[in-house]
CSV table of C-alpha atoms in Angstrom, one decimal:
chain,number,residue,atom,x,y,z
T,19,MET,CA,60.2,133.2,116.7
T,20,SER,CA,57.4,131.1,115.3
T,21,ASN,CA,57.8,127.3,115.1
T,22,ARG,CA,55.5,127.0,112.0
T,23,PRO,CA,57.1,126.0,108.7
T,24,PRO,CA,57.5,128.5,105.9
T,25,THR,CA,54.4,129.0,103.7
T,26,GLU,CA,54.1,127.3,100.3
T,27,ALA,CA,54.6,130.7,98.6
T,28,THR,CA,58.0,131.1,100.4
T,29,ILE,CA,59.0,127.6,99.5
T,30,ARG,CA,58.2,128.2,95.8
T,31,ARG,CA,60.3,131.4,95.9
T,32,LEU,CA,63.1,129.4,97.6
T,33,GLU,CA,62.9,126.7,94.9
T,34,ARG,CA,63.1,129.3,92.1
T,35,SER,CA,66.1,131.0,93.8
T,36,SER,CA,68.0,127.7,94.5
T,37,GLY,CA,70.2,127.9,91.5
T,38,ALA,CA,71.2,131.5,92.1
T,39,LEU,CA,71.8,130.9,95.8
T,40,ALA,CA,74.0,127.9,95.1
T,41,THR,CA,76.0,130.0,92.6
T,42,ARG,CA,76.4,132.8,95.3
T,43,ALA,CA,77.5,130.2,97.9
T,44,VAL,CA,80.2,128.9,95.6
T,45,ALA,CA,81.3,132.4,94.7
T,46,ARG,CA,81.7,133.2,98.4
T,47,MET,CA,83.6,130.0,99.0
T,48,ASP,CA,86.0,131.2,96.3
T,49,ASP,CA,86.4,134.5,98.0
T,50,GLU,CA,86.8,133.3,101.6
T,51,LEU,CA,88.4,129.8,101.4
T,52,PRO,CA,91.9,129.8,99.8
T,53,TRP,CA,92.1,126.0,99.7
T,54,PHE,CA,88.8,126.0,97.7
T,55,ARG,CA,90.3,128.4,95.1
T,56,ALA,CA,93.2,126.0,94.7
T,57,MET,CA,91.0,123.0,93.9
T,58,PRO,CA,90.9,121.6,90.4
T,59,ALA,CA,87.9,122.5,88.3
T,60,ASP,CA,86.3,119.1,88.5
T,61,ARG,CA,86.3,119.0,92.3
T,62,ARG,CA,84.9,122.5,92.5
T,63,SER,CA,82.1,121.4,90.2
T,64,TRP,CA,81.4,118.5,92.7
T,65,VAL,CA,81.1,121.0,95.5
T,66,THR,CA,78.7,123.1,93.4
T,67,LEU,CA,76.6,120.0,92.9
T,68,VAL,CA,76.5,119.3,96.6
T,69,ALA,CA,75.4,123.0,97.3
T,70,GLN,CA,72.6,122.8,94.7
T,71,ALA,CA,71.5,119.4,96.1
T,72,GLY,CA,71.6,120.8,99.6
T,73,ILE,CA,69.3,123.8,98.8
T,74,ALA,CA,67.0,121.5,96.8
T,75,SER,CA,66.8,119.2,99.8
T,76,LEU,CA,66.0,122.2,102.0
T,77,VAL,CA,63.0,122.9,99.8
T,78,GLU,CA,61.7,119.4,100.2
T,79,TRP,CA,62.4,119.4,103.9
T,80,CYS,CA,60.4,122.6,104.3
T,81,ARG,CA,57.4,121.0,102.5
T,82,ASN,CA,57.6,117.9,104.7
T,83,PRO,CA,59.1,118.9,108.0
T,84,GLY,CA,57.8,115.9,109.8
T,85,ARG,CA,59.4,113.2,107.5
T,86,PRO,CA,62.6,111.5,108.6
T,87,PRO,CA,65.5,113.3,106.9
T,88,ARG,CA,67.5,111.3,104.4
T,89,LEU,CA,70.1,113.9,103.7
T,90,THR,CA,73.1,111.6,103.3
T,91,GLY,CA,71.8,110.3,100.0
T,92,GLU,CA,70.0,113.4,98.9
T,93,VAL,CA,72.8,115.9,99.5
T,94,PHE,CA,76.0,114.0,99.3
T,95,GLY,CA,74.8,111.5,96.7
T,96,ALA,CA,75.1,114.3,94.2
T,97,ALA,CA,78.9,114.0,94.2
T,98,PRO,CA,81.2,111.1,93.6
T,99,ARG,CA,82.5,109.3,96.7
T,100,GLU,CA,86.0,110.5,95.8
T,101,LEU,CA,85.0,113.9,97.2
T,102,VAL,CA,85.3,112.5,100.7
T,103,ARG,CA,88.9,111.4,99.9
T,104,VAL,CA,90.0,114.8,98.7
T,105,VAL,CA,88.0,117.2,101.0
T,106,ALA,CA,88.7,116.9,104.7
T,107,LEU,CA,85.9,117.0,107.3
T,108,LYS,CA,87.0,120.4,108.6
T,109,GLN,CA,86.9,121.8,105.0
T,110,THR,CA,83.4,120.3,104.5
T,111,VAL,CA,82.2,122.0,107.6
T,112,ASP,CA,83.6,125.3,106.2
T,113,LEU,CA,81.7,124.7,103.0
T,114,ILE,CA,78.4,124.0,104.8
T,115,GLN,CA,78.9,127.1,107.0
T,116,VAL,CA,79.4,129.4,103.9
T,117,THR,CA,76.3,127.9,102.3
T,118,VAL,CA,74.2,128.5,105.4
T,119,ASP,CA,75.5,132.0,105.7
T,120,VAL,CA,74.4,132.8,102.2
T,121,LEU,CA,71.0,131.3,102.8
T,122,GLU,CA,70.6,133.4,106.0
T,123,ASP,CA,71.7,136.5,104.2
T,124,HIS,CA,69.0,136.1,101.6
T,125,VAL,CA,66.1,135.1,103.9
T,126,ALA,CA,64.6,138.6,103.7
T,127,SER,CA,64.7,138.6,99.9
T,128,VAL,CA,63.4,135.1,99.4
T,129,ALA,CA,60.7,134.8,102.1
T,130,GLU,CA,57.2,136.2,101.7
T,131,PRO,CA,56.5,139.2,103.9
T,132,GLY,CA,55.9,138.0,107.5
T,133,ASP,CA,57.5,134.6,106.7
T,134,GLU,CA,61.1,135.6,107.4
T,135,ASP,CA,61.3,134.1,110.9
T,136,ALA,CA,59.8,130.8,109.8
T,137,LEU,CA,62.4,130.5,106.9
T,138,HIS,CA,65.2,131.6,109.1
T,139,LEU,CA,64.3,128.9,111.7
T,140,ALA,CA,64.0,126.3,108.9
T,141,VAL,CA,67.5,127.1,107.6
T,142,LEU,CA,68.9,126.7,111.1
T,143,GLN,CA,67.2,123.4,111.8
T,144,PHE,CA,68.1,122.1,108.3
T,145,SER,CA,71.8,123.1,108.8
T,146,ARG,CA,71.9,121.0,112.0
T,147,GLU,CA,70.5,118.0,110.1
T,148,VAL,CA,73.1,118.5,107.3
T,149,ALA,CA,75.8,118.6,110.0
T,150,PHE,CA,74.7,115.2,111.3
T,151,ALA,CA,74.6,113.8,107.8
T,152,THR,CA,78.1,115.1,107.1
T,153,ALA,CA,79.4,113.3,110.2
T,154,HIS,CA,77.7,110.1,109.1
T,155,VAL,CA,79.2,110.3,105.6
T,156,TYR,CA,82.8,110.7,106.9
T,157,ALA,CA,82.3,108.1,109.6
T,158,SER,CA,81.0,105.6,107.1
T,159,PHE,CA,83.9,106.4,104.8
T,160,ALA,CA,86.4,105.9,107.6
T,161,GLU,CA,84.9,102.6,108.6
T,162,ASN,CA,84.8,101.3,105.0
T,163,ARG,CA,88.3,102.6,104.3
T,164,GLY,CA,89.5,100.9,107.5
T,165,ALA,CA,87.9,97.6,106.5
T,166,TRP,CA,89.3,97.9,103.0
T,167,ASP,CA,92.8,98.7,104.2
T,168,ALA,CA,92.7,95.7,106.6
T,169,ARG,CA,91.8,93.4,103.8
T,170,LEU,CA,94.5,94.9,101.5
T,171,GLU,CA,97.1,94.7,104.3
T,172,ALA,CA,96.2,91.0,104.8
T,173,LEU,CA,96.7,90.3,101.1
T,174,VAL,CA,100.0,92.1,101.0
T,175,VAL,CA,101.4,90.2,104.1
T,176,ASP,CA,100.0,86.8,102.7
T,177,ALA,CA,101.7,87.5,99.4
T,178,LEU,CA,105.0,88.2,101.1
T,179,VAL,CA,104.8,85.0,103.1
T,180,ARG,CA,104.1,83.0,100.0
T,181,GLY,CA,107.0,84.7,98.2
T,182,GLU,CA,105.1,86.6,95.6
T,183,ARG,CA,107.0,89.2,93.5
T,184,SER,CA,104.4,90.8,91.3
T,185,ALA,CA,103.4,94.2,90.0
T,186,GLU,CA,100.2,93.8,92.0
T,187,LEU,CA,102.1,93.7,95.2
T,188,SER,CA,103.7,97.1,94.6
T,189,GLY,CA,100.3,98.5,93.7
T,190,ARG,CA,98.6,97.2,96.8
T,191,ALA,CA,101.5,98.5,98.9
T,192,ALA,CA,101.2,101.9,97.2
T,193,ALA,CA,97.5,102.0,98.0
T,194,LEU,CA,98.4,101.6,101.7
T,195,GLY,CA,100.8,104.5,101.5
T,196,TRP,CA,104.1,102.7,101.2
T,197,ALA,CA,107.0,104.1,99.2
T,198,THR,CA,108.6,101.7,96.7
T,199,SER,CA,112.2,102.0,97.7
T,200,THR,CA,112.6,102.3,101.5
T,201,PRO,CA,114.4,99.9,103.8
T,202,VAL,CA,112.1,97.0,104.9
T,203,VAL,CA,112.5,94.2,107.4
T,204,VAL,CA,110.1,91.4,108.3
T,205,LEU,CA,109.6,89.9,111.8
T,206,VAL,CA,107.9,86.7,112.6
T,207,GLY,CA,106.9,85.0,115.9
T,208,ALA,CA,104.0,83.6,117.8
T,209,THR,CA,100.7,85.4,118.0
T,210,PRO,CA,100.1,86.6,121.6
T,211,ARG,CA,97.5,84.8,123.5
T,212,GLY,CA,94.7,86.6,125.3
T,213,VAL,CA,95.2,89.9,123.4
T,214,ASP,CA,92.1,91.3,121.7
T,215,ASP,CA,93.8,93.1,118.9
T,216,PRO,CA,97.6,92.3,118.5
T,217,HIS,CA,97.5,94.2,115.2
T,218,ALA,CA,96.7,97.5,117.1
T,219,ASP,CA,99.4,96.9,119.7
T,220,VAL,CA,102.1,96.3,117.1
T,221,ARG,CA,101.1,99.4,115.1
T,222,ARG,CA,101.2,101.6,118.1
T,223,ALA,CA,104.7,100.3,119.0
T,224,ALA,CA,106.1,100.7,115.5
T,225,ARG,CA,104.5,104.1,114.8
T,226,SER,CA,105.7,105.5,118.2
T,227,LEU,CA,109.2,105.2,116.8
T,228,GLY,CA,108.3,106.7,113.4
T,229,SER,CA,108.1,103.4,111.4
T,230,GLU,CA,105.6,102.3,108.9
T,231,VAL,CA,104.1,98.9,109.6
T,232,LEU,CA,102.0,96.1,108.1
T,233,VAL,CA,100.7,93.3,110.3
T,234,GLY,CA,99.2,90.0,109.5
T,235,VAL,CA,98.5,86.6,111.1
T,236,HIS,CA,99.6,83.6,109.0
T,237,ALA,CA,99.1,80.1,110.3
T,238,GLU,CA,99.1,81.2,114.0
T,239,GLN,CA,102.3,83.3,113.4
T,240,LEU,CA,102.4,87.0,113.7
T,241,VAL,CA,104.1,88.6,110.6
T,242,VAL,CA,105.2,92.2,110.9
T,243,VAL,CA,106.7,94.3,108.1
T,244,LEU,CA,108.6,97.4,109.1
T,245,GLY,CA,109.8,100.2,106.9
T,246,ARG,CA,110.6,103.8,106.1
T,247,MET,CA,113.4,104.5,108.5
T,248,GLU,CA,117.1,103.6,108.9
T,249,ARG,CA,117.2,102.3,112.5
T,250,LEU,CA,114.9,99.4,111.9
T,251,ASP,CA,116.8,97.2,114.4
T,252,GLU,CA,115.6,99.5,117.2
T,253,VAL,CA,112.0,99.3,116.0
T,254,ALA,CA,112.2,95.5,115.7
T,255,GLU,CA,113.5,95.2,119.2
T,256,ARG,CA,110.6,97.3,120.5
T,257,VAL,CA,108.0,95.6,118.4
T,258,SER,CA,109.2,92.1,119.5
T,259,ASP,CA,107.7,92.8,122.9
T,260,GLU,CA,104.2,92.6,121.3
T,261,PHE,CA,104.7,89.0,120.1
T,262,GLY,CA,103.6,85.9,122.0
T,263,ASP,CA,105.9,83.5,123.9
T,264,GLY,CA,108.9,82.0,122.1
T,265,PRO,CA,111.4,83.2,119.6
T,266,VAL,CA,111.0,86.3,117.4
T,267,VAL,CA,113.1,86.2,114.2
T,268,THR,CA,114.0,89.2,112.0
T,269,GLY,CA,114.8,88.7,108.3
T,270,PRO,CA,117.6,90.7,106.6
T,271,VAL,CA,116.9,94.4,105.8
T,272,VAL,CA,116.1,94.7,102.1
T,273,ASP,CA,115.8,97.8,99.9
T,274,GLY,CA,112.0,98.0,99.3
T,275,LEU,CA,108.8,96.2,99.7
T,276,GLY,CA,109.3,94.4,96.4
T,277,ARG,CA,112.0,92.4,98.0
T,278,ALA,CA,110.4,91.9,101.3
T,279,GLY,CA,109.5,88.4,100.4
T,280,GLU,CA,113.2,87.5,100.7
T,281,SER,CA,113.3,88.9,104.3
T,282,ALA,CA,110.0,87.0,105.1
T,283,ALA,CA,111.4,83.7,103.7
T,284,ALA,CA,114.6,84.0,105.8
T,285,ALA,CA,112.6,85.0,108.9
T,286,LEU,CA,110.2,82.1,108.6
T,287,ALA,CA,113.0,79.6,108.0
T,288,GLY,CA,114.7,81.0,111.1
T,289,LEU,CA,111.6,80.7,113.2
T,290,ARG,CA,111.3,77.0,112.2
T,291,ALA,CA,114.9,76.4,113.2
T,292,ALA,CA,115.1,78.7,116.3
T,293,ARG,CA,114.2,75.9,118.8
T,294,ALA,CA,117.6,74.5,118.1
T,295,TRP,CA,119.1,77.5,119.9
T,296,PRO,CA,117.1,77.9,123.1
T,297,GLU,CA,119.4,80.7,124.4
T,298,ALA,CA,118.9,82.9,121.3
T,299,PRO,CA,118.3,86.5,122.0
T,300,ARG,CA,114.8,88.0,121.2
T,301,PRO,CA,114.6,89.1,118.5
T,302,VAL,CA,117.3,87.1,116.8
T,303,ALA,CA,118.5,87.7,113.2
T,304,ALA,CA,117.7,85.0,110.7
T,305,ASP,CA,121.4,85.2,109.6
T,306,ALA,CA,122.5,84.3,113.1
T,307,LEU,CA,120.6,81.1,112.7
T,308,LEU,CA,122.2,80.0,109.4
T,309,ALA,CA,123.7,76.8,110.9
T,310,GLU,CA,120.4,75.8,112.5
T,311,ARG,CA,118.5,76.6,109.3
T,312,ALA,CA,120.9,74.6,107.2
T,313,LEU,CA,120.5,71.6,109.5
T,314,ASP,CA,116.7,72.0,109.2
T,315,GLY,CA,117.0,71.7,105.4
T,316,ASP,CA,116.9,75.3,104.3
T,317,PRO,CA,118.7,75.4,101.0
T,318,LEU,CA,119.1,79.2,101.1
T,319,ALA,CA,120.9,78.9,104.5
T,320,ARG,CA,123.1,76.1,103.2
T,321,ALA,CA,124.1,78.1,100.1
T,322,ALA,CA,124.7,81.2,102.3
T,323,LEU,CA,127.1,79.2,104.6
T,324,ASN,CA,129.0,78.0,101.6
T,325,GLU,CA,129.2,81.4,100.0
T,326,ARG,CA,130.0,83.4,103.1
T,327,VAL,CA,132.0,80.9,105.1
T,328,ALA,CA,133.3,77.8,103.5
T,329,ALA,CA,134.2,79.1,100.1
T,330,PRO,CA,136.2,82.1,101.4
T,331,LEU,CA,138.2,79.9,103.8
T,332,HIS,CA,139.0,77.4,101.0
T,333,ALA,CA,140.0,80.2,98.7
T,334,ALA,CA,142.3,81.8,101.3
T,335,GLY,CA,144.7,78.9,101.1
T,336,GLY,CA,145.5,75.8,103.0
T,337,GLU,CA,147.2,77.5,105.9
T,338,VAL,CA,144.2,79.5,107.0
T,339,LEU,CA,141.8,76.6,106.7
T,340,GLU,CA,144.2,74.3,108.5
T,341,THR,CA,144.5,76.7,111.3
T,342,VAL,CA,140.7,77.1,111.6
T,343,ARG,CA,140.3,73.3,111.7
T,344,ALA,CA,143.0,73.0,114.3
T,345,VAL,CA,141.4,75.6,116.6
T,346,LEU,CA,138.0,73.9,116.2
T,347,ASN,CA,139.5,70.5,117.1
T,348,SER,CA,141.3,71.9,120.2
T,349,GLY,CA,138.2,73.5,121.6
T,350,GLY,CA,139.5,77.0,121.0
T,351,ASN,CA,142.9,76.4,122.7
T,352,LEU,CA,145.4,78.5,120.7
T,353,GLU,CA,148.5,77.1,122.2
T,354,ALA,CA,147.4,73.5,121.6
T,355,SER,CA,146.4,74.5,118.1
T,356,ALA,CA,149.8,76.0,117.5
T,357,ARG,CA,151.6,72.9,118.7
T,358,ALA,CA,149.4,70.7,116.5
T,359,ILE,CA,150.3,72.5,113.3
T,360,PHE,CA,153.9,73.4,114.4
T,361,VAL,CA,153.6,77.2,114.3
T,362,HIS,CA,153.9,80.0,116.8
T,363,PRO,CA,150.7,81.0,118.7
T,364,ASN,CA,151.0,84.5,117.2
T,365,THR,CA,150.8,82.9,113.8
T,366,VAL,CA,147.6,81.2,114.8
T,367,ARG,CA,146.2,84.5,116.0
T,368,TYR,CA,147.1,86.2,112.7
T,369,ARG,CA,145.5,83.5,110.6
T,370,LEU,CA,142.4,83.5,112.7
T,371,LYS,CA,142.1,87.3,112.2
T,372,ARG,CA,142.4,86.7,108.5
T,373,ALA,CA,139.6,84.1,108.7
T,374,ALA,CA,137.4,86.5,110.7
T,375,ASP,CA,138.0,89.2,108.1
T,376,LEU,CA,136.9,86.8,105.3
T,377,THR,CA,133.8,85.4,107.0
T,378,GLY,CA,132.8,87.9,109.7
T,379,ILE,CA,132.9,85.0,112.2
T,380,SER,CA,135.3,84.5,115.1
T,381,VAL,CA,136.4,80.9,115.7
T,382,THR,CA,137.0,81.6,119.4
T,383,ASP,CA,133.4,82.6,119.9
T,384,ALA,CA,131.1,79.8,120.9
T,385,ARG,CA,128.4,80.6,118.3
T,386,GLY,CA,131.1,81.4,115.7
T,387,SER,CA,132.8,78.0,116.3
T,388,TRP,CA,129.5,76.2,115.9
T,389,THR,CA,128.7,78.0,112.7
T,390,LEU,CA,132.1,77.3,111.2
T,391,GLN,CA,131.9,73.6,112.1
T,392,VAL,CA,128.5,73.3,110.4
T,393,ALA,CA,129.6,75.3,107.3
T,394,LEU,CA,132.8,73.3,106.8
T,395,ALA,CA,131.0,69.9,107.4
T,396,LEU,CA,128.3,70.7,104.9
T,397,ALA,CA,130.9,71.9,102.4
T,398,GLU,CA,132.7,68.6,102.7
T,399,LEU,CA,129.5,66.7,102.2
T,400,ASP,CA,128.7,68.7,99.1
T,401,ARG,CA,132.2,68.1,97.8
T,402,ASP,CA,131.9,64.4,98.3
T,403,ARG,CA,128.5,64.4,96.5
T,404,SER,CA,130.1,66.2,93.6
T,405,LEU,CA,132.9,63.6,93.4
T,406,TRP,CA,130.3,60.7,93.4
T,407,HIS,CA,128.3,62.4,90.6
């Protein structure tokens, strides 16, 4: 087979036939590729433009075989960039193969007599260049998309940390593939030291358990948003291994990314107060740190303690509250508490069970006792303030 380029006469015949060859190529795509038949008309027209541009570029390449190929712009510049979003790389390879097959099938009818081998070789060499150009287009798109997603992810995480609740937040999340109404939880902790890409480690850990994830670094703190599955506590426990030293705090689970700011606010408040409980598990729930958060000045925690603990105990009647106070004063000794309020120990146990049902906290548990003490003390301070004012 000769290495000489096709003659000018063959190139002119190829140029005149380019439109018909592109039409035949698209017709064969329609016959052989079911997914192509299913494409909307506008996308099919984009593919037709690419096929026409490809054959036109082949003509110019045959005329100037020594020039550096610029096929990325010449061929793929004919269609909108959206084409890369909707046509997978494997599908594009199929389209190129069909077009090359059509060109090869018509070499004999297009080439001047004696020029068939030269045109056939040119088609093969050009198809190789187009393959490289295709890889470049998809690699560039993936790189740009990755950079864009990273910026968008950072904006979403930053908005959650700052407590934004806007329509833009939902739009940004949707662009990252998040559903609008799936369970979501936020984790915060220290950014690990000496780790090149903590974002990648967190993503791998979360996705290995089937969870969607957003990651951001905010003021030296690693902020992780998990979603799209029910057992988020299991994912949070696994992902907490990827944080740096110190506590990792989980906010409450909320019903959608639109409310993830609430989970983030609780988690961040918990992280600020977590040093007051050095023996806290890791991760620790922000709600388990309500007492520490309230002492640290978190108004949401103070309100939660009043609503969930102090108010139900006051509403239950004097006997329940009196018994709880007696047990707290006795250091958890039920017999001593019973003697102090002149009742049977079984009565104390009954009233404590009632208190636990109302608040979800056991007064005989060390953490529960501490939380009850703080909640009742703050409630008294608030009551005194209301009397003064």
